[in-house]
PDB file of C-alpha atoms in Angstrom:
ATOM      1  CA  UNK A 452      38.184 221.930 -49.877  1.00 41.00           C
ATOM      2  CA  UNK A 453      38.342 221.749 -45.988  1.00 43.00           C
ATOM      3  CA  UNK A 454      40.617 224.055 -44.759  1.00 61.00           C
ATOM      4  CA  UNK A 455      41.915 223.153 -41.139  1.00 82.00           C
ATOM      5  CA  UNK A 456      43.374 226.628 -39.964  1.00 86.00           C
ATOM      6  CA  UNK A 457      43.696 228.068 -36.421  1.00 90.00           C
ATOM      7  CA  UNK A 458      44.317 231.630 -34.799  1.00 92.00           C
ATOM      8  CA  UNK A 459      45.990 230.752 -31.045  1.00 95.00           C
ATOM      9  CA  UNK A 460      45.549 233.741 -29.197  1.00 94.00           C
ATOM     10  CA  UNK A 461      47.488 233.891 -26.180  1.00 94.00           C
ATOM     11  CA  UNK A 462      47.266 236.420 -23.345  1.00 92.00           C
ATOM     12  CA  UNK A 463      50.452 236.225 -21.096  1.00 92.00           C
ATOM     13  CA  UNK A 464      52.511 238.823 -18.701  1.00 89.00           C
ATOM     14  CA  UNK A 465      54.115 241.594 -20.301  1.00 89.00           C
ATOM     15  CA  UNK A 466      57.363 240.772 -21.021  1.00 89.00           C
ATOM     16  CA  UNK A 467      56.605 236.468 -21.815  1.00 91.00           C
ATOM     17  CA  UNK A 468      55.371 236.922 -25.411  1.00 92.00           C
ATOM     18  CA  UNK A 469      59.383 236.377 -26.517  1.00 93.00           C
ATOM     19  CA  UNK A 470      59.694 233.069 -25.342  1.00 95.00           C
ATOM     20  CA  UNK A 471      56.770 232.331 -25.768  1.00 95.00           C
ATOM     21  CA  UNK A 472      56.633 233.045 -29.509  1.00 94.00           C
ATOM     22  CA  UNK A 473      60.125 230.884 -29.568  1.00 94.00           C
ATOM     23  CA  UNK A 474      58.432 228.127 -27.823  1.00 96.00           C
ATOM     24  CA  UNK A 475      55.226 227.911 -30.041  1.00 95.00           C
ATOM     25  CA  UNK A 476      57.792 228.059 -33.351  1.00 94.00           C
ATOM     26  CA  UNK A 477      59.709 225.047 -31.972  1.00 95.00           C
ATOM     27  CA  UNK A 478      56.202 223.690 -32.054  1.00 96.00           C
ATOM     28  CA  UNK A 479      56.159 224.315 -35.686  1.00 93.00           C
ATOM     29  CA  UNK A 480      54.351 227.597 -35.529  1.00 92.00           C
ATOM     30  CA  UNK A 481      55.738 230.202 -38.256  1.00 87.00           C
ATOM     31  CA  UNK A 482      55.491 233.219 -36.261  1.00 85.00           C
ATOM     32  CA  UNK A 483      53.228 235.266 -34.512  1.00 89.00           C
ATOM     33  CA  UNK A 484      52.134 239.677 -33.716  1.00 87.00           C
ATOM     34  CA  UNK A 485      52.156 240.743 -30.948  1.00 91.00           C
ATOM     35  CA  UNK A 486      49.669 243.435 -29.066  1.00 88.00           C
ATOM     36  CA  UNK A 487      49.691 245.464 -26.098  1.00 87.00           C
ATOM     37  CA  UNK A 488      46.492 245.301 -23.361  1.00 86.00           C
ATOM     38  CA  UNK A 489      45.955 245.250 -19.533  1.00 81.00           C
ATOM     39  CA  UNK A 490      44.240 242.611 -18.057  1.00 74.00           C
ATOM     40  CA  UNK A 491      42.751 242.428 -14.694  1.00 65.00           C
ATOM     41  CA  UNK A 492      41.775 238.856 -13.605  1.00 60.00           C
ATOM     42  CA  UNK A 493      40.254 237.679  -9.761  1.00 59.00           C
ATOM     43  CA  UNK A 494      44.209 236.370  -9.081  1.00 55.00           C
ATOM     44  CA  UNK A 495      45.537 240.148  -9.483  1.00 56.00           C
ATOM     45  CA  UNK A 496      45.092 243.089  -6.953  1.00 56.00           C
ATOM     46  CA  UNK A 497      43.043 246.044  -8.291  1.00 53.00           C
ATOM     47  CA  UNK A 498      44.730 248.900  -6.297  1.00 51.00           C
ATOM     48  CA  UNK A 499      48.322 249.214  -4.852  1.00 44.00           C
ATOM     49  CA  UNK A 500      48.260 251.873  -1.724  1.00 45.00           C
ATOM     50  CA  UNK A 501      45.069 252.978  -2.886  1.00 52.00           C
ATOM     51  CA  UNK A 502      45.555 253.387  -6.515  1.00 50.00           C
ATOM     52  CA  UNK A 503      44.343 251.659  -9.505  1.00 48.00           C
ATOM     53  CA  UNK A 504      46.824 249.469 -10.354  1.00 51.00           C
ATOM     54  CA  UNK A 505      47.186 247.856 -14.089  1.00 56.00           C
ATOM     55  CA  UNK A 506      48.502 244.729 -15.634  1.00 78.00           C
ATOM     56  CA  UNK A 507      50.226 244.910 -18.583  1.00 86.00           C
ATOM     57  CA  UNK A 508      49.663 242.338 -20.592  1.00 89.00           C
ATOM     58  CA  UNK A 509      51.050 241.255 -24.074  1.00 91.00           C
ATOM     59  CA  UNK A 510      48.366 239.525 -26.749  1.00 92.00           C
ATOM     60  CA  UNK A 511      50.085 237.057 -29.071  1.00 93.00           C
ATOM     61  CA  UNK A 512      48.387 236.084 -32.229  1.00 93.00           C
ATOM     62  CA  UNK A 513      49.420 232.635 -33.951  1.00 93.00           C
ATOM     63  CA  UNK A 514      47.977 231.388 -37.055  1.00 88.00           C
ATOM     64  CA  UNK A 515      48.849 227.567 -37.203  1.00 91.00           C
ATOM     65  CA  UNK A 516      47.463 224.765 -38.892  1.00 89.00           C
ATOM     66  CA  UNK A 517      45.108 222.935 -37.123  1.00 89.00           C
ATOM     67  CA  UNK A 518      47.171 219.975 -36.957  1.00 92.00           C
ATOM     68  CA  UNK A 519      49.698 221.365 -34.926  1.00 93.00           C
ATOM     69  CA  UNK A 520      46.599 223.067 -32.558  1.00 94.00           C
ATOM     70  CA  UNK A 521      47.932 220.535 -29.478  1.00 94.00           C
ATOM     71  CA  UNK A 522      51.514 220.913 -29.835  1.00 96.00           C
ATOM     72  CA  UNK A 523      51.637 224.552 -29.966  1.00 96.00           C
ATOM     73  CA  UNK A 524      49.235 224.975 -27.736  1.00 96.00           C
ATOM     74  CA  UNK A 525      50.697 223.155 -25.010  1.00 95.00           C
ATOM     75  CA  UNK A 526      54.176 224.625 -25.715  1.00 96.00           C
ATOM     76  CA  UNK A 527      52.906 228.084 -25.051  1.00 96.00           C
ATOM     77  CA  UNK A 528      51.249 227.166 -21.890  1.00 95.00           C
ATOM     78  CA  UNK A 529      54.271 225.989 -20.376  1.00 95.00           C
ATOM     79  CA  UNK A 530      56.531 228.402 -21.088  1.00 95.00           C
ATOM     80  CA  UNK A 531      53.988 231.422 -20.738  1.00 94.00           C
ATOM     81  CA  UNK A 532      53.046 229.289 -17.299  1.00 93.00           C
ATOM     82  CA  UNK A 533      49.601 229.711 -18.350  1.00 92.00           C
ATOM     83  CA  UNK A 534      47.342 227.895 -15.674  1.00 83.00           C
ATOM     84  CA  UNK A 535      49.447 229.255 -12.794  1.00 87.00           C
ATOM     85  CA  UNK A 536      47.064 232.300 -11.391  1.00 82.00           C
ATOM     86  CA  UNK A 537      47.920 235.612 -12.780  1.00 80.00           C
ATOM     87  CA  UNK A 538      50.445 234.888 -15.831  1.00 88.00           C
ATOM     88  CA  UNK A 539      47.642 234.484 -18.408  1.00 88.00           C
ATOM     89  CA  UNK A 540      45.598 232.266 -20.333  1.00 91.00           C
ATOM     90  CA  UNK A 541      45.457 231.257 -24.378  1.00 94.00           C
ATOM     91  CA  UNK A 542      42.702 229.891 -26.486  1.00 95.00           C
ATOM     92  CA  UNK A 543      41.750 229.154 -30.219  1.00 94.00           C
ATOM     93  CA  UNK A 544      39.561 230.308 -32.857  1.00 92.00           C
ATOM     94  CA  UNK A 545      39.047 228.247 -36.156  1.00 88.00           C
ATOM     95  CA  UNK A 546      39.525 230.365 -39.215  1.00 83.00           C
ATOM     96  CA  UNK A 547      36.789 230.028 -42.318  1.00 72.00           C
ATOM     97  CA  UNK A 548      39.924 231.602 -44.558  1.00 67.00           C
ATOM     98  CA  UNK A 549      43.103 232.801 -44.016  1.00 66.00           C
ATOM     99  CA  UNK A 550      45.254 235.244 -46.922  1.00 65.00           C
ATOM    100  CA  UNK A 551      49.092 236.014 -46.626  1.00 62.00           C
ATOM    101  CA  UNK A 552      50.146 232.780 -45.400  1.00 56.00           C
ATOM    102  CA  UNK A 553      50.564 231.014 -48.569  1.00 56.00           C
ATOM    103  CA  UNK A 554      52.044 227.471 -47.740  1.00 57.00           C
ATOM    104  CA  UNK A 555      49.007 227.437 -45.033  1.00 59.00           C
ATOM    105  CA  UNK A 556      46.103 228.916 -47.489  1.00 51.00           C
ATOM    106  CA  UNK A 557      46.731 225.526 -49.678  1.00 54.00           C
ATOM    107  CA  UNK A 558      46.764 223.155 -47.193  1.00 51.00           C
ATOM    108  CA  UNK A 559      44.163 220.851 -47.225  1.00 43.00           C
ATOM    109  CA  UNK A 560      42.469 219.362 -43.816  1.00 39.00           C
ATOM    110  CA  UNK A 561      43.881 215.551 -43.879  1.00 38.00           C
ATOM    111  CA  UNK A 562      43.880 215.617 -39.510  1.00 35.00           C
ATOM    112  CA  UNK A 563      41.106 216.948 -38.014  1.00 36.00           C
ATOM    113  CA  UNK A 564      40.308 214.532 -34.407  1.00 37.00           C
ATOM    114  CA  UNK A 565      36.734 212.844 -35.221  1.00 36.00           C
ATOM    115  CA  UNK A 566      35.032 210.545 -32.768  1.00 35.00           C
ATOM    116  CA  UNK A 567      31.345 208.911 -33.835  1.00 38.00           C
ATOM    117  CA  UNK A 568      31.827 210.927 -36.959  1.00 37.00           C
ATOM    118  CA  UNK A 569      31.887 214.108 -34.690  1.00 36.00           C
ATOM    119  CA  UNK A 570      34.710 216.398 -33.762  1.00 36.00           C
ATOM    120  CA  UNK A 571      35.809 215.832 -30.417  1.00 34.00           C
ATOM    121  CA  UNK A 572      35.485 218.418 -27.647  1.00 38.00           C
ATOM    122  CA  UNK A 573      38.747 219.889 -26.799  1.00 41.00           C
ATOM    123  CA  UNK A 574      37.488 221.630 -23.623  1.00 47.00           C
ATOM    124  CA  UNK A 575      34.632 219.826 -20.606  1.00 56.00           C
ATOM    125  CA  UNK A 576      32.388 223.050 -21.268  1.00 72.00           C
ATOM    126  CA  UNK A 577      32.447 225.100 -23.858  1.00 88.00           C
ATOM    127  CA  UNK A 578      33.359 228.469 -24.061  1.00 92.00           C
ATOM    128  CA  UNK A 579      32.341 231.730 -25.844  1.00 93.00           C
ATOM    129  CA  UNK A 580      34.323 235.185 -26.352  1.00 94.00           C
ATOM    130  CA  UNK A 581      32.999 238.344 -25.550  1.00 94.00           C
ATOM    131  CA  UNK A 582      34.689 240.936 -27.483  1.00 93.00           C
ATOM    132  CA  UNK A 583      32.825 244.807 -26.328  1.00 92.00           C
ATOM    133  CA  UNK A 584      33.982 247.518 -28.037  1.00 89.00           C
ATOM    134  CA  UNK A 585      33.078 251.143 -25.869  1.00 89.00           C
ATOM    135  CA  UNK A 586      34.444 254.622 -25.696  1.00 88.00           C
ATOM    136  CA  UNK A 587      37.884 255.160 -23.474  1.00 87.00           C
ATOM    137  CA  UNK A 588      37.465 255.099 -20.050  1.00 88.00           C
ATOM    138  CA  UNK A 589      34.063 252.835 -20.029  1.00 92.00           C
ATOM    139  CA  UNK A 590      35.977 249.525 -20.013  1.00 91.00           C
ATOM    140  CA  UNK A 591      36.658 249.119 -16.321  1.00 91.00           C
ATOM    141  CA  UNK A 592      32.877 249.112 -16.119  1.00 94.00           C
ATOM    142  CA  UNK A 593      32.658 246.446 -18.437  1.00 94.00           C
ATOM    143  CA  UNK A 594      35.094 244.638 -16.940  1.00 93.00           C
ATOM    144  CA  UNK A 595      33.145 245.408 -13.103  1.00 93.00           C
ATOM    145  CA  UNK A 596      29.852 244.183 -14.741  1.00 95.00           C
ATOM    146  CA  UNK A 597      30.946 240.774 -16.281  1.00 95.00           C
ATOM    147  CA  UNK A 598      32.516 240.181 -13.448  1.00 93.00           C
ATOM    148  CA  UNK A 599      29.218 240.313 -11.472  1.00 94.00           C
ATOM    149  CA  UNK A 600      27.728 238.136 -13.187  1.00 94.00           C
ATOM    150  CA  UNK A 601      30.747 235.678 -13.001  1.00 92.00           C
ATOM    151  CA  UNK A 602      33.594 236.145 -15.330  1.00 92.00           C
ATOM    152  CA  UNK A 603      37.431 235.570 -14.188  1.00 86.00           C
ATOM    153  CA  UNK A 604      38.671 238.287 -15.604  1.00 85.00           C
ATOM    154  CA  UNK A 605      38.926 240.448 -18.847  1.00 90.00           C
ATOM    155  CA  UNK A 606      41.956 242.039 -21.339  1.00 91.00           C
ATOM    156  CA  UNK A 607      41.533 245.473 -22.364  1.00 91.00           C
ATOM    157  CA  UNK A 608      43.047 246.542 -25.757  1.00 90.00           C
ATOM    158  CA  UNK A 609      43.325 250.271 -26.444  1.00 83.00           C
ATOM    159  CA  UNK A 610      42.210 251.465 -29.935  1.00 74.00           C
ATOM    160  CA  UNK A 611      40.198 254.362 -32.602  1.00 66.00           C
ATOM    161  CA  UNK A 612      37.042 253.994 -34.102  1.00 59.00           C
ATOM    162  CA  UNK A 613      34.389 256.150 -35.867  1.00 52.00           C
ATOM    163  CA  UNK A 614      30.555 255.549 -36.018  1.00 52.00           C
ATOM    164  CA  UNK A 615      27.725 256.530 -37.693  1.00 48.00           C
ATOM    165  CA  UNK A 616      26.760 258.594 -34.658  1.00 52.00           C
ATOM    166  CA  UNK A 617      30.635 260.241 -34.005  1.00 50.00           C
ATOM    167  CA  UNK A 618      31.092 262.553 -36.836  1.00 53.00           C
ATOM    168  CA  UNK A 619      33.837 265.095 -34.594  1.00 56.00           C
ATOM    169  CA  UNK A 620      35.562 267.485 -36.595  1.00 56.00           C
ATOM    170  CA  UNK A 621      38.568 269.834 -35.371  1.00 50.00           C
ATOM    171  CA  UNK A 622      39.429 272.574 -37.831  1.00 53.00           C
ATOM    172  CA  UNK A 623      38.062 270.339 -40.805  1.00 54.00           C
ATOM    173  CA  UNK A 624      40.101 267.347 -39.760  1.00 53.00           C
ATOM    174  CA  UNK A 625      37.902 264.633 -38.924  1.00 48.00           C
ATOM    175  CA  UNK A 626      38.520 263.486 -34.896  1.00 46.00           C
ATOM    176  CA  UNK A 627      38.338 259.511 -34.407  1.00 52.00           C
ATOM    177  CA  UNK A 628      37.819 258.966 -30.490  1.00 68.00           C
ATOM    178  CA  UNK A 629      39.981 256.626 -28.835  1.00 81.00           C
ATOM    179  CA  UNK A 630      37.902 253.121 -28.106  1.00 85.00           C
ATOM    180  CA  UNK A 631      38.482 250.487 -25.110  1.00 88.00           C
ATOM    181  CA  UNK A 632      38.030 246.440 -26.827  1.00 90.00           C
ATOM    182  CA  UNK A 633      37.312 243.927 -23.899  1.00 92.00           C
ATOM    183  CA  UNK A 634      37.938 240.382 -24.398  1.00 93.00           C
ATOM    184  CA  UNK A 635      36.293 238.722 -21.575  1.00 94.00           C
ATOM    185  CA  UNK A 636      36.603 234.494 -22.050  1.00 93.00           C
ATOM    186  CA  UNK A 637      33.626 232.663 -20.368  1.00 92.00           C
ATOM    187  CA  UNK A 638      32.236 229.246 -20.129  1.00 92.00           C
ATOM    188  CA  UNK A 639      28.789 229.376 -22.432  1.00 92.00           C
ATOM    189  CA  UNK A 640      26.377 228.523 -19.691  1.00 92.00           C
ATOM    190  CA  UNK A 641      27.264 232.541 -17.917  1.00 93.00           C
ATOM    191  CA  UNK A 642      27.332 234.392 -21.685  1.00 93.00           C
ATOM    192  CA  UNK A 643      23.852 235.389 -21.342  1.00 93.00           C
ATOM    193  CA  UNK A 644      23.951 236.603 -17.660  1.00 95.00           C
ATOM    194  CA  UNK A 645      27.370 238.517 -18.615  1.00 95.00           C
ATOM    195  CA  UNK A 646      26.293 240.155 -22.322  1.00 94.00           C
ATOM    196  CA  UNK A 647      22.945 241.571 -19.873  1.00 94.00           C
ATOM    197  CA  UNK A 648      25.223 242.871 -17.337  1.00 96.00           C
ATOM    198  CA  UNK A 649      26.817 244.893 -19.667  1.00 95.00           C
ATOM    199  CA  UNK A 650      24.531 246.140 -21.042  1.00 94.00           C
ATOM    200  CA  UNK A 651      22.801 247.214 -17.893  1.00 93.00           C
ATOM    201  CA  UNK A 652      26.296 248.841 -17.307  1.00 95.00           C
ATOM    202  CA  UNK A 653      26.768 250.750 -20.362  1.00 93.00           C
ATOM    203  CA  UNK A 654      23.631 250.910 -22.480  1.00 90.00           C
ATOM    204  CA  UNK A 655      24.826 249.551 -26.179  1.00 89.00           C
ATOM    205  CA  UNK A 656      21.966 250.077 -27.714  1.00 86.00           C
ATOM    206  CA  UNK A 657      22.727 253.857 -27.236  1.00 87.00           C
ATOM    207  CA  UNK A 658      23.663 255.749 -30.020  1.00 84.00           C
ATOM    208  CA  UNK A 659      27.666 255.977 -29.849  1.00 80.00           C
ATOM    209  CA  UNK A 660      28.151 253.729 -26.113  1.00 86.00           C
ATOM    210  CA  UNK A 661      30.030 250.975 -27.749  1.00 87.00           C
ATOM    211  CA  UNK A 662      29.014 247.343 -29.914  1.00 87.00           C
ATOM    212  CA  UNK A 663      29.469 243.780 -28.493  1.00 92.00           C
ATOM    213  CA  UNK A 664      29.537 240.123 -30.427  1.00 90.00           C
ATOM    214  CA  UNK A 665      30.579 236.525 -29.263  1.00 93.00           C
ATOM    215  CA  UNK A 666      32.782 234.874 -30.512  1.00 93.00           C
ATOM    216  CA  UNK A 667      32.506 230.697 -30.475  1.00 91.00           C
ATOM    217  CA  UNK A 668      36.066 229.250 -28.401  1.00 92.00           C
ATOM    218  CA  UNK A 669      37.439 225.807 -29.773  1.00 88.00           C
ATOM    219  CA  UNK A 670      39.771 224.943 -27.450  1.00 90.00           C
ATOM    220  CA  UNK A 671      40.933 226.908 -24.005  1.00 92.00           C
ATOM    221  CA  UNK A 672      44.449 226.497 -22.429  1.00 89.00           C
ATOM    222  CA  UNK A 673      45.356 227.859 -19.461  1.00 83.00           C
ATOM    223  CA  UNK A 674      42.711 228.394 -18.122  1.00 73.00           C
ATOM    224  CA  UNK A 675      44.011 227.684 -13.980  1.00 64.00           C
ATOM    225  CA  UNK A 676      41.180 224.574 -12.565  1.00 47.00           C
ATOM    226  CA  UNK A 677      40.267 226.399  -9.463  1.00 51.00           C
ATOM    227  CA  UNK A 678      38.625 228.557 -11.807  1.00 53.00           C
ATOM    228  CA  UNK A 679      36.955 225.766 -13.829  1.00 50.00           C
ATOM    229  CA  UNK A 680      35.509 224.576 -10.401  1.00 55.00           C
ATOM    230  CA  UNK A 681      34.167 227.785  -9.565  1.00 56.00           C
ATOM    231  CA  UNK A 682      32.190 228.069 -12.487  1.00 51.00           C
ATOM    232  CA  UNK A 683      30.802 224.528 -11.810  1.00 50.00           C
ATOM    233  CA  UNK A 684      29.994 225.514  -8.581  1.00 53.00           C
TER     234      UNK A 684
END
């Protein structure tokens, strides 16, 4: 059985993830979570009279079928404004399997696009998700460091993690240290130049400094042109 699921995940302005949600279930979506990030991007200032300044950004998660990819997907860029500089961008994953969502889990894949027995491209260049994972504090390096090497942009989740080399313990209780996830969204053809930079920046292959893994991108939206020609550049 071919199972033709999607997760949307669309980064927008704090504050947009409301109507956007609204927009994408007039679109036939069923839902959606939501998470808090910041999100620094070439479009937004760093510092405001000399401080660091951050973005708040919400993170919406949408798991849709994959025939209603398109429709939702351009629903949320136009309300979220996606495209326009600085207000976000939103992208797709396909999902191998998908539990809780029972009317979805049992639908079978009658839609998917094919062209010459292929299935067509959804973006001109493909593109790749770098999700790092480091200790609190180290993602603005990360961020710096993909940068140089030519990414837009990056979101930075805040969350806990133990590994095999953090065993903290405070009076017996066990300590989990707060971890930084970066989700940096490139065009394939600068991954490998942006996974080396940071590594040169942070070291991963040190015991405790953090993991890293790509993710493969099926189809971008809002991602603003001016961008797109950079890259091309």
């Amino acid at each position: 059985m071919n199972l033709n699921h999607r997760l949307m995940i669309a980064i927008v302005k704090r504050g947009h993830s409301r109507p956007v949600i609204a927009a994408a279930k007039e679109a036939g979506a069923d839902g959606a979570t939501i998470l808090y990030g910041e999100g620094i991007g070439r479009n937004e200032k760093p510092t405001f009279f000399g401080l660091p300044a951050t973005h708040e950004k919400d993170i919406v998660f949408i798991a849709i079928d994959g025939s209603l990819e398109d429709a939702v997907a351009e629903a949320v860029s136009r309300v979220g404004k996606l495209g326009i500089p600085g207000y976000g961008l939103g992208f797709t994953l396909h999902l191998n399997k998908l539990l809780g969502v029972r009317h979805l889990s049992n639908r079978v894949n009658h839609v998917r696009a094919k062209k010459g027995g292929q299935a067509m491209e959804s973006s001109p260049e493909h593109f790749q998700l770098i999700v790092t994972i480091v200790n609190s504090g180290d993602s603005e390096k990360v961020v710096a460091a993909a940068a140089k090497a030519g990414a837009e942009g990056g979101t930075i989740l805040s969350g806990r993690g133990t590994g095999v080399n953090e065993q903290r313990k405070f009076l017996n209780f066990t300590i989990e240290p707060e971890k930084d996830v970066v989700l940096t969204l490139v065009p394939e053809s600068y991954t490998g130049a942006i996974v080396e930079s940071i590594q040169n920046a942070i070291d991963l292959y040190a015991p405790g400094r953090g993991i890293a893994f790509l993710i493969d991108v099926e189809k971008v939206f809002g991602v603003n042109h001016s961008s797109l020609d950079r890259y091309h550049k």
